[in-house]
Coordinates of C-alpha atoms in Angstrom, one line a residue:
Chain A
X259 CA -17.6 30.2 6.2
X260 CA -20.5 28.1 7.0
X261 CA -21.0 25.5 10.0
X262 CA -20.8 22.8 7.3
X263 CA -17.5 23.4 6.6
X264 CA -16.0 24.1 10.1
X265 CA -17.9 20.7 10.7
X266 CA -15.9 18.6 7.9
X267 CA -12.5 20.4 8.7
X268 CA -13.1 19.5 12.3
X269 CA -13.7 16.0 11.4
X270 CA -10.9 15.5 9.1
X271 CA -8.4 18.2 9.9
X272 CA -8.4 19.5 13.6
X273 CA -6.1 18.1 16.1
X274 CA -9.0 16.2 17.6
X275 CA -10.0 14.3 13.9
X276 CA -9.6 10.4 13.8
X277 CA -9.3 10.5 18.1
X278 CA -12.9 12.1 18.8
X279 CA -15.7 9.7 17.6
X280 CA -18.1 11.3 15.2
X281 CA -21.4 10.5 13.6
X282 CA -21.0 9.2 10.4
X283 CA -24.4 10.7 9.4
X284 CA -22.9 14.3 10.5
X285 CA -19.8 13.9 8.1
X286 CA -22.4 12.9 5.4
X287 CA -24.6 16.3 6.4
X288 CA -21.5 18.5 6.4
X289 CA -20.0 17.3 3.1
X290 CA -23.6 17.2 1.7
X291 CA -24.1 21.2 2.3
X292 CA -20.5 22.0 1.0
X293 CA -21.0 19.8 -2.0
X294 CA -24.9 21.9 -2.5
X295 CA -23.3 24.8 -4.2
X296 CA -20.3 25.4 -5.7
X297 CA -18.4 28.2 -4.3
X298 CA -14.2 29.1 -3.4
X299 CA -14.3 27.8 -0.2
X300 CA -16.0 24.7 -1.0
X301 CA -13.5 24.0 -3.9
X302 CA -11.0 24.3 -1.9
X303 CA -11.7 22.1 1.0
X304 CA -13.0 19.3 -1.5
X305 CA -9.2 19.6 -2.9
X306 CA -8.1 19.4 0.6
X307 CA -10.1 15.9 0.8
X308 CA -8.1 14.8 -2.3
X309 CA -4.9 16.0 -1.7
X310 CA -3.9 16.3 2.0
X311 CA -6.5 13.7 3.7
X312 CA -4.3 11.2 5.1
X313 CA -6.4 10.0 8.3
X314 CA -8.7 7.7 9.6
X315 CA -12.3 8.8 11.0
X316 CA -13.6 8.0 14.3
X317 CA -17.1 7.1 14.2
X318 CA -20.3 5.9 16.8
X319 CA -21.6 2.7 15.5
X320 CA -25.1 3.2 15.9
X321 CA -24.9 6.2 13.0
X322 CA -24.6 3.6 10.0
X323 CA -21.7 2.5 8.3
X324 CA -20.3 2.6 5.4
X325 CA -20.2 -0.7 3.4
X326 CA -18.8 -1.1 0.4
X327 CA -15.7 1.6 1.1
X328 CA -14.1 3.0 3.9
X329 CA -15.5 6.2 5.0
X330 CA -12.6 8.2 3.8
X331 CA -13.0 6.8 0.3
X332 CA -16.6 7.9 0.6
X333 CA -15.2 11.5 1.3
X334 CA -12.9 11.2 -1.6
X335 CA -15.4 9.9 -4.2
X336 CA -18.0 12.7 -3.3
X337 CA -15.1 14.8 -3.6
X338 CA -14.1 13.5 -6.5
X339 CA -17.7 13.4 -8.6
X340 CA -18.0 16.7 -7.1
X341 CA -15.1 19.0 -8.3
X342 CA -15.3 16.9 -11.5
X343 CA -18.4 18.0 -12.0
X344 CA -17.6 22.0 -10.9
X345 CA -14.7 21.9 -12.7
X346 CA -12.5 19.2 -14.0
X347 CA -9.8 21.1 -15.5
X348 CA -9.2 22.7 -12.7
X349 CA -9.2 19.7 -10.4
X350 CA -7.5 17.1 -12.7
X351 CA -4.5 16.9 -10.9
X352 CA -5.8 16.0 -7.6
X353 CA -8.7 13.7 -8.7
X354 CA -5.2 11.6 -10.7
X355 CA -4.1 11.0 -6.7
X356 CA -7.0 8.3 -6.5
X357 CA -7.0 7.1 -10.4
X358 CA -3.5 4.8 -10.4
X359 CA -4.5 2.0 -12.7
X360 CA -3.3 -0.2 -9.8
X361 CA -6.2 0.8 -7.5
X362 CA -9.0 -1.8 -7.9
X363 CA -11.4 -0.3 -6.4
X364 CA -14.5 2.0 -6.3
X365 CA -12.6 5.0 -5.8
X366 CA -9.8 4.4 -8.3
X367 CA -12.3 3.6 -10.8
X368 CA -15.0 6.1 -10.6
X369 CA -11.4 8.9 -10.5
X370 CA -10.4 7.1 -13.7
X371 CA -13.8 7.8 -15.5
X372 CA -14.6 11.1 -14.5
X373 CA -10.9 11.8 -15.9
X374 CA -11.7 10.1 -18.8
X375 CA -14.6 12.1 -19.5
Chain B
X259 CA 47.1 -18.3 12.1
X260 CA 46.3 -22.2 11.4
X261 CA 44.2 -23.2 8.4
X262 CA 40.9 -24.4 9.0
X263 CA 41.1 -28.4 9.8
X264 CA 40.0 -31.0 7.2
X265 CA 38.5 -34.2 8.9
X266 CA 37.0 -36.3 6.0
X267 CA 37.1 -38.9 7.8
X268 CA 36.0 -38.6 11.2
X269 CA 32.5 -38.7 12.5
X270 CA 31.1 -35.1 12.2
X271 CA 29.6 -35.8 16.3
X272 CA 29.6 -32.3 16.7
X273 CA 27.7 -30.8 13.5
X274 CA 24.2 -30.5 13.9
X275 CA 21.0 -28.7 11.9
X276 CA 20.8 -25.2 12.5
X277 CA 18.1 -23.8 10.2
X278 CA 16.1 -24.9 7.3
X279 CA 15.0 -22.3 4.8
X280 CA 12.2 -22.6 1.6
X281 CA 11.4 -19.9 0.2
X282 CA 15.4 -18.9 0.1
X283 CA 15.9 -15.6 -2.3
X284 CA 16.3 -17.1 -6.0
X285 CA 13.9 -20.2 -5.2
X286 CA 10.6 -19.7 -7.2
X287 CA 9.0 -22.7 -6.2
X288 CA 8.1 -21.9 -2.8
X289 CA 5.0 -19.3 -2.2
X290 CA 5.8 -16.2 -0.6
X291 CA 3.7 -15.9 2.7
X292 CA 2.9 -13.0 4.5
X293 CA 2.1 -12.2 8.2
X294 CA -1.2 -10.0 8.4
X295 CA 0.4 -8.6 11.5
X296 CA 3.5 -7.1 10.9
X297 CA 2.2 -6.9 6.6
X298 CA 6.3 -9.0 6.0
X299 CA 7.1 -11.8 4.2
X300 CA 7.6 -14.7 6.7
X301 CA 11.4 -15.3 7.6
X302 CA 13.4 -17.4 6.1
X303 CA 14.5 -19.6 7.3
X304 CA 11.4 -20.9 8.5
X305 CA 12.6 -23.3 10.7
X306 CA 15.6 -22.4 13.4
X307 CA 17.1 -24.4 15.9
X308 CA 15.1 -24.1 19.5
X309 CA 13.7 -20.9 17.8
X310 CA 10.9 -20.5 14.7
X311 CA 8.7 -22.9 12.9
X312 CA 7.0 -21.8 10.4
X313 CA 4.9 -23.0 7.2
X314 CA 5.8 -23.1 3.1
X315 CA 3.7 -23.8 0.5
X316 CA 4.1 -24.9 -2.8
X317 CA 1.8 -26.0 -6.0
X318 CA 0.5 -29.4 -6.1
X319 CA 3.7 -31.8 -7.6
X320 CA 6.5 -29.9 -7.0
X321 CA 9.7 -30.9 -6.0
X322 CA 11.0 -28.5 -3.2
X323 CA 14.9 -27.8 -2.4
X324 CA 15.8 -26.6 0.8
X325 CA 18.5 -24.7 2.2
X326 CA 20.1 -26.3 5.6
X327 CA 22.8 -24.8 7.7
X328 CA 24.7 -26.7 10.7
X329 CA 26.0 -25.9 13.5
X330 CA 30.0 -27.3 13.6
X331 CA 33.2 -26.0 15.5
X332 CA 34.3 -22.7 14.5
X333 CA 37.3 -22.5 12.2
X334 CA 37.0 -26.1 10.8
X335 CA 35.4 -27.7 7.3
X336 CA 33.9 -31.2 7.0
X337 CA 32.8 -33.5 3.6
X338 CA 30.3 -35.5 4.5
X339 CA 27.0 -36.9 2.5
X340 CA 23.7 -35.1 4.3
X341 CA 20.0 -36.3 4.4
X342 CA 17.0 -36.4 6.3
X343 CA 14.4 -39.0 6.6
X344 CA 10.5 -38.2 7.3
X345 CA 7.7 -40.1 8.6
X346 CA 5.5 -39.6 6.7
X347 CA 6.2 -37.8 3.4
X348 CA 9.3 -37.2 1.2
X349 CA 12.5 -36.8 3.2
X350 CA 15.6 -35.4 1.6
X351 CA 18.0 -36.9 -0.9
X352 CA 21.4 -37.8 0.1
X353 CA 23.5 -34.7 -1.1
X354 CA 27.4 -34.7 -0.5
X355 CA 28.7 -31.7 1.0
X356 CA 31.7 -29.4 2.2
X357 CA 30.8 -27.5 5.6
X358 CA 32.7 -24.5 6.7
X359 CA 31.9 -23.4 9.9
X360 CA 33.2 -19.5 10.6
X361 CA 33.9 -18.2 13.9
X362 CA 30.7 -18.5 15.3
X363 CA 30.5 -22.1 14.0
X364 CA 27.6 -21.9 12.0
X365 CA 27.9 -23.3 8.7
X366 CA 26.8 -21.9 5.0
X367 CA 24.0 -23.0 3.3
X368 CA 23.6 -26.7 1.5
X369 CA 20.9 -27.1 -0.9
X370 CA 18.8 -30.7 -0.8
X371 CA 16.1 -31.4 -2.3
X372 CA 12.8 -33.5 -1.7
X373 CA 13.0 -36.9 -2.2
X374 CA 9.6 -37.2 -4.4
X375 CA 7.4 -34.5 -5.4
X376 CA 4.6 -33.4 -3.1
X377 CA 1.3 -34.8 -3.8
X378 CA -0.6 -33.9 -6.6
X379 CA -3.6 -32.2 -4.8
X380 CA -4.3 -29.9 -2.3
X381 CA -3.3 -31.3 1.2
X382 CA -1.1 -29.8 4.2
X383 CA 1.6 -32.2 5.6
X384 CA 3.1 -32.0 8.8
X385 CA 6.8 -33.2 8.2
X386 CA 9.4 -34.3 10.6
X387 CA 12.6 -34.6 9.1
X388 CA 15.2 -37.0 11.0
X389 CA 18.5 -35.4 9.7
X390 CA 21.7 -37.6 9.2
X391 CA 25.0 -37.5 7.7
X392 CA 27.5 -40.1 6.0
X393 CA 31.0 -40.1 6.5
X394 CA 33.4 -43.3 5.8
X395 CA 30.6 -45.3 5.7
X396 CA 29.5 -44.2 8.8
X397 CA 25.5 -42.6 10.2
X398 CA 25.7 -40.0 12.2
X399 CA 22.6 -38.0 13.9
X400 CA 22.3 -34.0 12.9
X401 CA 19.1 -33.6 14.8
X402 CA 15.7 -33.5 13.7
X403 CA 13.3 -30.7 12.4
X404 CA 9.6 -30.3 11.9
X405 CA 7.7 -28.6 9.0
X406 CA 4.2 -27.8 7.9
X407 CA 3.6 -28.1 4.8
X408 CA 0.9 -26.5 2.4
X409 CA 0.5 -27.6 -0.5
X410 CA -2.2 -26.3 -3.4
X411 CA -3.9 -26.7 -6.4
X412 CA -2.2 -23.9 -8.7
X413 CA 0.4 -20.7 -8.5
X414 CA -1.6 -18.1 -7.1
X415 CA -3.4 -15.5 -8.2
X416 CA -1.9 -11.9 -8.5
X417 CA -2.1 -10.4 -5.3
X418 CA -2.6 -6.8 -6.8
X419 CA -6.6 -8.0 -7.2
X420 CA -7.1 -8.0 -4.0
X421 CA -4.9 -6.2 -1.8
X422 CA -4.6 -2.5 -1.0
X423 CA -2.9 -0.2 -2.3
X424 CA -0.4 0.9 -2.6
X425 CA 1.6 -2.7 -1.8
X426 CA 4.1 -3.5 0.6
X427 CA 7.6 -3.0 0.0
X428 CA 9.6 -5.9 0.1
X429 CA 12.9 -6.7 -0.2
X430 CA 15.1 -6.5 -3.6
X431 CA 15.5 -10.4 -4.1
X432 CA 11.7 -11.2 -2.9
X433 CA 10.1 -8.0 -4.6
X434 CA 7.3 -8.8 -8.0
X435 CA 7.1 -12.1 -6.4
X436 CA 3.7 -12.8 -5.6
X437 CA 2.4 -13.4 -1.8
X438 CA -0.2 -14.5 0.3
X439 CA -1.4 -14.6 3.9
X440 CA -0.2 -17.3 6.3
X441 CA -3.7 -17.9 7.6
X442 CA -5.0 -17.1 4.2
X443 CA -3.5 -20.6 2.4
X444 CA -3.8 -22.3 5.4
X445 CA -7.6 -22.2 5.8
X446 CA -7.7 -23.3 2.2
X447 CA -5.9 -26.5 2.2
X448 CA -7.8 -27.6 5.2
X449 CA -10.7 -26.3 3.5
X450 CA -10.7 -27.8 0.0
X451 CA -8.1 -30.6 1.0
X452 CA -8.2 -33.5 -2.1
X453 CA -10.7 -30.8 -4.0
X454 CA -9.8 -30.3 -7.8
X455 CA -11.7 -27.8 -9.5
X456 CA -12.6 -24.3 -9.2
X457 CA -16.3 -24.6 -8.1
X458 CA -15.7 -27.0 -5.4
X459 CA -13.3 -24.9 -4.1
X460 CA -14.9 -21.5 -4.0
X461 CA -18.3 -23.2 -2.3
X462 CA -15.8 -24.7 -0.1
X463 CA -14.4 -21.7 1.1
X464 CA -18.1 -20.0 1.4
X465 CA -19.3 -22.9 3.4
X466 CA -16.2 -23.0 6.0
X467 CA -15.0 -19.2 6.1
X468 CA -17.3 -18.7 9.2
X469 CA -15.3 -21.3 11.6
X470 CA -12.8 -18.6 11.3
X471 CA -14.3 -16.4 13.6
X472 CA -14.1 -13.5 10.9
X473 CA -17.5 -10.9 11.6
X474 CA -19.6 -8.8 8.9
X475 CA -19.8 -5.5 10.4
X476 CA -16.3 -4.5 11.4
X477 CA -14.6 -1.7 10.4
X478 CA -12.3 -3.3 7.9
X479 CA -12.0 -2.8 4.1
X480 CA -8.7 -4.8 3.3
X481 CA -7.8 -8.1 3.9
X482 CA -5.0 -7.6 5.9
X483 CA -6.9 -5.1 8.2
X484 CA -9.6 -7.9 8.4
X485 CA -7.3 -10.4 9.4
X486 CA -6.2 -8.3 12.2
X487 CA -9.8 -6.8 13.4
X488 CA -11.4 -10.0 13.0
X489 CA -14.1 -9.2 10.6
X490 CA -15.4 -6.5 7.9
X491 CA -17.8 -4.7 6.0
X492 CA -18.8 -6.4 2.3
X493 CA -16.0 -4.0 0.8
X494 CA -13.3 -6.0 2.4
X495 CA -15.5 -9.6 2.5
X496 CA -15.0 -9.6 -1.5
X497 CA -11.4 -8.8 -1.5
X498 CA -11.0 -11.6 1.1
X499 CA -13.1 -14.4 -0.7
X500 CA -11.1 -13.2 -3.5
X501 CA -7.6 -13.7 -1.8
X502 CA -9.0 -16.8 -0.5
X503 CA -9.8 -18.4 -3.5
X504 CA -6.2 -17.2 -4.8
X505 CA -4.4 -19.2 -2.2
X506 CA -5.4 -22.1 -5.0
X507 CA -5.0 -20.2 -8.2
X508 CA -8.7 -19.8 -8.8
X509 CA -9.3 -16.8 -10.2
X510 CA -13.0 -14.9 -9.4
X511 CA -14.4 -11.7 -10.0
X512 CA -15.4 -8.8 -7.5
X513 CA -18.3 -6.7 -8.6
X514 CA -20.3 -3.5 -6.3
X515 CA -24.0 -2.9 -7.2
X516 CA -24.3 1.0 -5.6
X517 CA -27.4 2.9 -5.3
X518 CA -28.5 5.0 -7.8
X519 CA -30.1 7.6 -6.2
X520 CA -31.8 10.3 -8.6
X521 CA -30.7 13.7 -8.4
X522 CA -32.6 16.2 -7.0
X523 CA -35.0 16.5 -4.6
X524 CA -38.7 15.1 -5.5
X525 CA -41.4 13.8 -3.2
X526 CA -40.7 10.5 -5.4
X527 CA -37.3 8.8 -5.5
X528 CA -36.3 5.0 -6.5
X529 CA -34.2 4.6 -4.5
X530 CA -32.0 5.4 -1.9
X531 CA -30.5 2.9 0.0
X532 CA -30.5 -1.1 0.1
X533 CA -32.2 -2.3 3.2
X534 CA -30.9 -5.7 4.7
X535 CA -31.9 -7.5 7.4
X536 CA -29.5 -10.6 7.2
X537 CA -27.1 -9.5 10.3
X538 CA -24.0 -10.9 8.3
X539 CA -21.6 -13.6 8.9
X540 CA -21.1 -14.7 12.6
X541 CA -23.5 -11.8 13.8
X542 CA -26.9 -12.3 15.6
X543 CA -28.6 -8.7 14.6
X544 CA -27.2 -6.1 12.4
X545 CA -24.9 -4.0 14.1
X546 CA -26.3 -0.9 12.7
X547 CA -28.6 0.8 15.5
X548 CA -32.3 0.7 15.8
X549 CA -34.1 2.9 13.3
X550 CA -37.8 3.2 12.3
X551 CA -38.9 1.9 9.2
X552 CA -42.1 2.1 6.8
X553 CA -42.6 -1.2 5.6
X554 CA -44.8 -1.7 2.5
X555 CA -44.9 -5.3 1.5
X556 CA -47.7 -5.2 -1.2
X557 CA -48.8 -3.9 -4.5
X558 CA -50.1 -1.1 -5.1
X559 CA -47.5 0.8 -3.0
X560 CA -49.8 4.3 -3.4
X561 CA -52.5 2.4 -1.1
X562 CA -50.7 -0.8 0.7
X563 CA -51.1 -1.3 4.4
X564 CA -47.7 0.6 6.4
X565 CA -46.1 -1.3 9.0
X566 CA -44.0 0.6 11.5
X567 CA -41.6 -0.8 13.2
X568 CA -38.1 0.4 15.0
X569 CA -35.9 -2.3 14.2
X570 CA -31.9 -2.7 13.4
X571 CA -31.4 -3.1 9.9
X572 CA -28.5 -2.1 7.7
X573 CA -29.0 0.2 5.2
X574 CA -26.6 0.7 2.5
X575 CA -26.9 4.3 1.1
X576 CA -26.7 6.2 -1.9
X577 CA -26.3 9.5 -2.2
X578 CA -28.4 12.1 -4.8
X579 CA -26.7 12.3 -7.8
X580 CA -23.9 10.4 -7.0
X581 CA -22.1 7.4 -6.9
X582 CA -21.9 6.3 -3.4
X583 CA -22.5 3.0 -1.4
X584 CA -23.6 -0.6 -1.7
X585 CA -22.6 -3.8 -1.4
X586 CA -20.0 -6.3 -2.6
X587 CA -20.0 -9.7 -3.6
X588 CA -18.0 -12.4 -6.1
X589 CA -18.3 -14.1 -9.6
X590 CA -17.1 -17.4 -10.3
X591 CA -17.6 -17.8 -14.3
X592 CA -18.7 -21.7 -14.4
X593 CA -18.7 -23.4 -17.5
X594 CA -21.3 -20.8 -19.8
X595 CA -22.5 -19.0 -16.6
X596 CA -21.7 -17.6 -13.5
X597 CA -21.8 -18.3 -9.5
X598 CA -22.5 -15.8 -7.1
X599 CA -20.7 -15.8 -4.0
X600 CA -22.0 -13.9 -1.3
X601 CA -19.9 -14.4 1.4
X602 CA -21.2 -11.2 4.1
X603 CA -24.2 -13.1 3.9
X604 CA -24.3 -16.5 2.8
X605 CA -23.0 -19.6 3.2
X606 CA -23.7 -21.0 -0.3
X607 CA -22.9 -20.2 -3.7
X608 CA -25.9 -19.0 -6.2
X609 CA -25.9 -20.4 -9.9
X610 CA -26.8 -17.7 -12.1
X611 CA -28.0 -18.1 -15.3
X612 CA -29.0 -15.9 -18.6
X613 CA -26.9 -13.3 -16.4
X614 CA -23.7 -10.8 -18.1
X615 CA -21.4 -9.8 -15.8
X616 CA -21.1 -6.2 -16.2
X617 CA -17.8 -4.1 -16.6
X618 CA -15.9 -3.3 -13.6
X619 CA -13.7 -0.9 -14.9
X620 CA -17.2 2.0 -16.7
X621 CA -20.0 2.1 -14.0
X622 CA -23.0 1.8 -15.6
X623 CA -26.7 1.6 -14.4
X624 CA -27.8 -1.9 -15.2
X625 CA -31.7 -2.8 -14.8
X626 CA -32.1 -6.0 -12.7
X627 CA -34.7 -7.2 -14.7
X628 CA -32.2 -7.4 -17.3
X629 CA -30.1 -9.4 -15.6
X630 CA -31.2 -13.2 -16.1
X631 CA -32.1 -14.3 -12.8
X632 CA -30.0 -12.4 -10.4
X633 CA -33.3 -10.4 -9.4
X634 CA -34.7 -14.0 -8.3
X635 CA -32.2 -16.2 -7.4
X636 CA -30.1 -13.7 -5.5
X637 CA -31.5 -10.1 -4.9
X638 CA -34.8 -10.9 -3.5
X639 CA -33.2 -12.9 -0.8
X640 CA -30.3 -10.6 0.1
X641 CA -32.3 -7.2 -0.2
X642 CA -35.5 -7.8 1.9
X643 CA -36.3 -4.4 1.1
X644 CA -35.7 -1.3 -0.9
X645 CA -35.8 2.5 0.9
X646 CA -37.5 5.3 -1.0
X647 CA -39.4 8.3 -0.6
X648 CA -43.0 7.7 -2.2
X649 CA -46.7 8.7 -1.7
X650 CA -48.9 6.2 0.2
X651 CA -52.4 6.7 1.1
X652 CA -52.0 10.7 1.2
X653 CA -48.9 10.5 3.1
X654 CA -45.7 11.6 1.8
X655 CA -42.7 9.1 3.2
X656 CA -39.8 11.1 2.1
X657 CA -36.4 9.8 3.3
X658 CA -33.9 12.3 4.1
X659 CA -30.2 11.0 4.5
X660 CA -27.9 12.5 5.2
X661 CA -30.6 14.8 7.6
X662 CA -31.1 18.6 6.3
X663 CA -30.2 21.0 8.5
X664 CA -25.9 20.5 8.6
X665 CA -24.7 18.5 11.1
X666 CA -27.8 17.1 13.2
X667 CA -27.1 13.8 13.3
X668 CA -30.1 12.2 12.2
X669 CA -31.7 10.1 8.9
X670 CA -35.8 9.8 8.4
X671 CA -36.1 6.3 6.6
X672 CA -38.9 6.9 3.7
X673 CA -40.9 3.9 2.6
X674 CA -39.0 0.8 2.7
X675 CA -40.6 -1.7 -0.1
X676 CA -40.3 -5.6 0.0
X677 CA -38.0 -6.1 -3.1
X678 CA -40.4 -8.4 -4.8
X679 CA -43.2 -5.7 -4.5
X680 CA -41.1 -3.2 -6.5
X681 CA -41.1 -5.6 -9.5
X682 CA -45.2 -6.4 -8.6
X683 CA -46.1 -2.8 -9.1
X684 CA -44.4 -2.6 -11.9
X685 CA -41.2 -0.8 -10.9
X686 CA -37.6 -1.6 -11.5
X687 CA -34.0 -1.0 -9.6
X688 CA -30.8 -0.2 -11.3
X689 CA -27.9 -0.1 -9.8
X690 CA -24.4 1.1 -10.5
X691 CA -21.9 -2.2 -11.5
X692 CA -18.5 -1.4 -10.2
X693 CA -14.8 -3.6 -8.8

């Protein structure tokens, strides 16, 4: 279990996630290193992103934002090109949570490709 | 137990307006309107006696009918002739009626209709409706009532473009009907008032959106959240323009360009992140804090002078191998070409010309220089620069975002290059095309 990961369940898991106010560029760093190498763990907590992520981040200001997305989606489409990418098959049925035809947006339609193939 | 009185004749002195409703269940004419703060339709009826007042809409021409209840003593029934008069604007026609007032004296519903249609272009009307009724011959007062009215240019645009997702719920006799917000329609009309055609309209709305008060740079991403925060980032300033320009049944387009960051990890990547200096609508400096940058502003990149500075700037980021950020703007399609509305940081529309709009629904990388002039009319003039890692006089400025090393919270900003100089030296950018 690396730092990475305790960082990004922290930030979107823990008791303290979406009340304690947390770089965005720290998320970014922690789901970087999980997303470097595929592995169990990091499978798992990518599906986590996709299937039980339900809140809303804290973040400074000053650590740059996220523009065209909210930061969640960001998490979700990283997520989502990711275990597509490890494994698609495997991952299909939580990578369909974001591809609803009704979804216009970034996140619904990159879902929708990588599902299509 | 007695039967309810019948008093045809006599002067109804004690019936008077209780409520007027327009967009009744089963009336299709009037838009639905939603409150950004509680995400429901706006009661109906809109306007109660010494209680609510609020707006309807409808399209440009059309006839309304109300619904009017009255106030009467309980247990009795009355036939009388009802109307209202307004100054100015259509009152209501002279409709004959039976009242029953239950136990609590309040009447059912009549249904009158406007004396004209509305007028036949986009206009708000503030209505005050003197209500009266008729009975053997004789006028008697019901009250009075006041009304905004909204009126647009066309139906409006499905809401399912432009809100989020999934929608709200409402209930069984207003649910598939399409909506908009209150404030939404009413900036509009006062907007584009007497405007007819789509082009007008849009550069109306681009040219007036910032007396609302509405920020770039809040952490909003839907319209309704917008509404409420007072402001956004460019992924919720699309989805409003586009809402906004709804309200009057113009349809536009919302497109993302996102970075296309190479994968892997060379000394040399084009690019990583849009650089922009414009501090967005209603701000006076980007929010983003201060960070240093590399500028290069001339050809050849691999020996231009390096300026330095620490300055706020918003970067919009890619990520290696990825799809990830960038920014959001709108497409009118005007005549045989397109308008590019900017509305995070503009104030004006941009004609574009030998310009495809690419597909929203397969993100591609598109080349800008294949574009028409979108590179020259629009992108060099939103995008003051673009942020790579490159080789300049023996130096390596390699950007590292997010920072290596886990969870330090930190980004190294590479060489950022003025976006004409990436075309001088003979360079291109591609982006991703995306809703």
């Amino acid at each position: 279990m690396s730092g990475a990961h305790d960082y990004l369940r922290g930030a979107l898991f823990s008791p303290t996630a979406g009340v304690t106010k947390r770089p965005w560029t720290g998320i970014l760093a922690a789901i970087d290193q999980v997303t470097s190498a595929q592995s169990p763990e990091s499978e798992e907590l990518l599906h986590q992103v996709l299937t039980d992520y339900k809140g809303k981040l804290q973040l400074d200001d000053d650590a740059g934002h996220c523009h065209a997305m909210p930061p969640e989606d960001l998490l979700r489409l990283i997520a989502v090109q990711t275990l597509a990418g490890w494994d698609l098959k495997g991952h299909r049925n939580a990578i369909s949570l974001h591809a609803n035809p009704a979804r216009r947006d970034i996140l619904g339609t990159i879902a929708r490709r990588v599902l299509r193939g | 137990m007695p039967s309810p009185s019948a008093t045809p004749a006599a002067a109804p002195s004690a019936v008077s307006l209780a409520s007027v409703a327009f967009a009744y269940a089963g009336n299709h004419d009037a838009i639905r309107l939603r409150d950004p703060a509680t995400d429901q339709l706006i009661a109906t009826p809109e306007w109660v006696a010494k209680g609510a007042s609020n707006p309807a809409a409808y399209v440009r021409g059309t006839r309304p009918s109300v619904q009017a209840t009255f106030s009467g003593k309980p247990g009795s029934t009355i036939h009388l002739t009802v109307g209202a008069r307004s100054k100015p604007g259509p009152g209501l026609t002279l409709t004959d009626a039976t009242l029953t007032f239950d136990a609590t004296g309040h009447s059912g519903p009549v249904n009158l209709q406007m004396e004209t249609a509305l007028p036949g272009a986009i206009s708000s009307l503030q209505l005050h409706w003197d209500w009266y009724s008729i009975v053997g011959g004789q006028e008697t007062s019901l009250g009075s009532s006041a009304h905004e009215i909204l009126v647009t240019l066309a139906p409006l645009t499905d809401p399912v473009e432009w809100a989020a997702h999934p929608a709200p719920v409402d209930p069984p006799d207003q649910a598939g009907m399409r909506w908009t917000y209150l404030p939404l329609i009413r900036w509009t009309t006062k907007w584009a008032t007497g405007l007819q055609d789509s082009k007008a309209i849009c550069d109306a709305i681009i040219a007036q959106v910032g007396t609302t008060g509405l920020k770039y740079g809040i952490g909003a991403w839907t319209v309704r959240n917008m509404l409420n925060a007072g402001g956004g980032f460019c992924g919720g300033w699309y989805r409003l323009f586009q809402a906004l320009a709804g309200t009057q049944g113009v349809e536009v387009e919302r497109r993302s360009y996102l970075v296309d960051w190479p994968a892997g990890a060379p000394t040399t990547v084009k690019w990583c992140a849009i650089v922009v200096q414009n501090p967005g609508l209603n701000r006076t400096e980007p929010i983003e804090g201060s960070a240093t940058y590399h500028d290069a502003d001339q050809a050849p990149l691999s020996k231009c002078a390096v300026a330095e500075l620490t300055t706020h700037r918003y970067r919009f980021w890619g990520l290696p191998g990825k799809i990830a950020d960038g920014h959001c703007i709108n497409f009118l399609k005007n005549g045989d070409g397109w308008i590019l509305y900017d509305s995070s940081f503009f104030n004006h529309g941009i004609a574009l010309t030998g310009f495809t709009l690419p597909s929203g629904d397969d993100p591609k990388t598109v080349d800008l220089k294949s574009q028409g002039n979108l590179l020259t009319a629009y992108f060099q003039n939103a995008v003051g620069f673009m942020l790579g890692s490159l080789e300049n006089s023996g130096h390596s400025y390699v950007t590292e975002h997010p920072a290596p090393g886990g969870t330090v919270a930190y980004t190294r900003n590479g060489l950022t290059v003025k976006t004409q100089v990436v075309f001088d030296s003979g360079d291109t950018i591609r982006f991703y095309w995306s809703t």
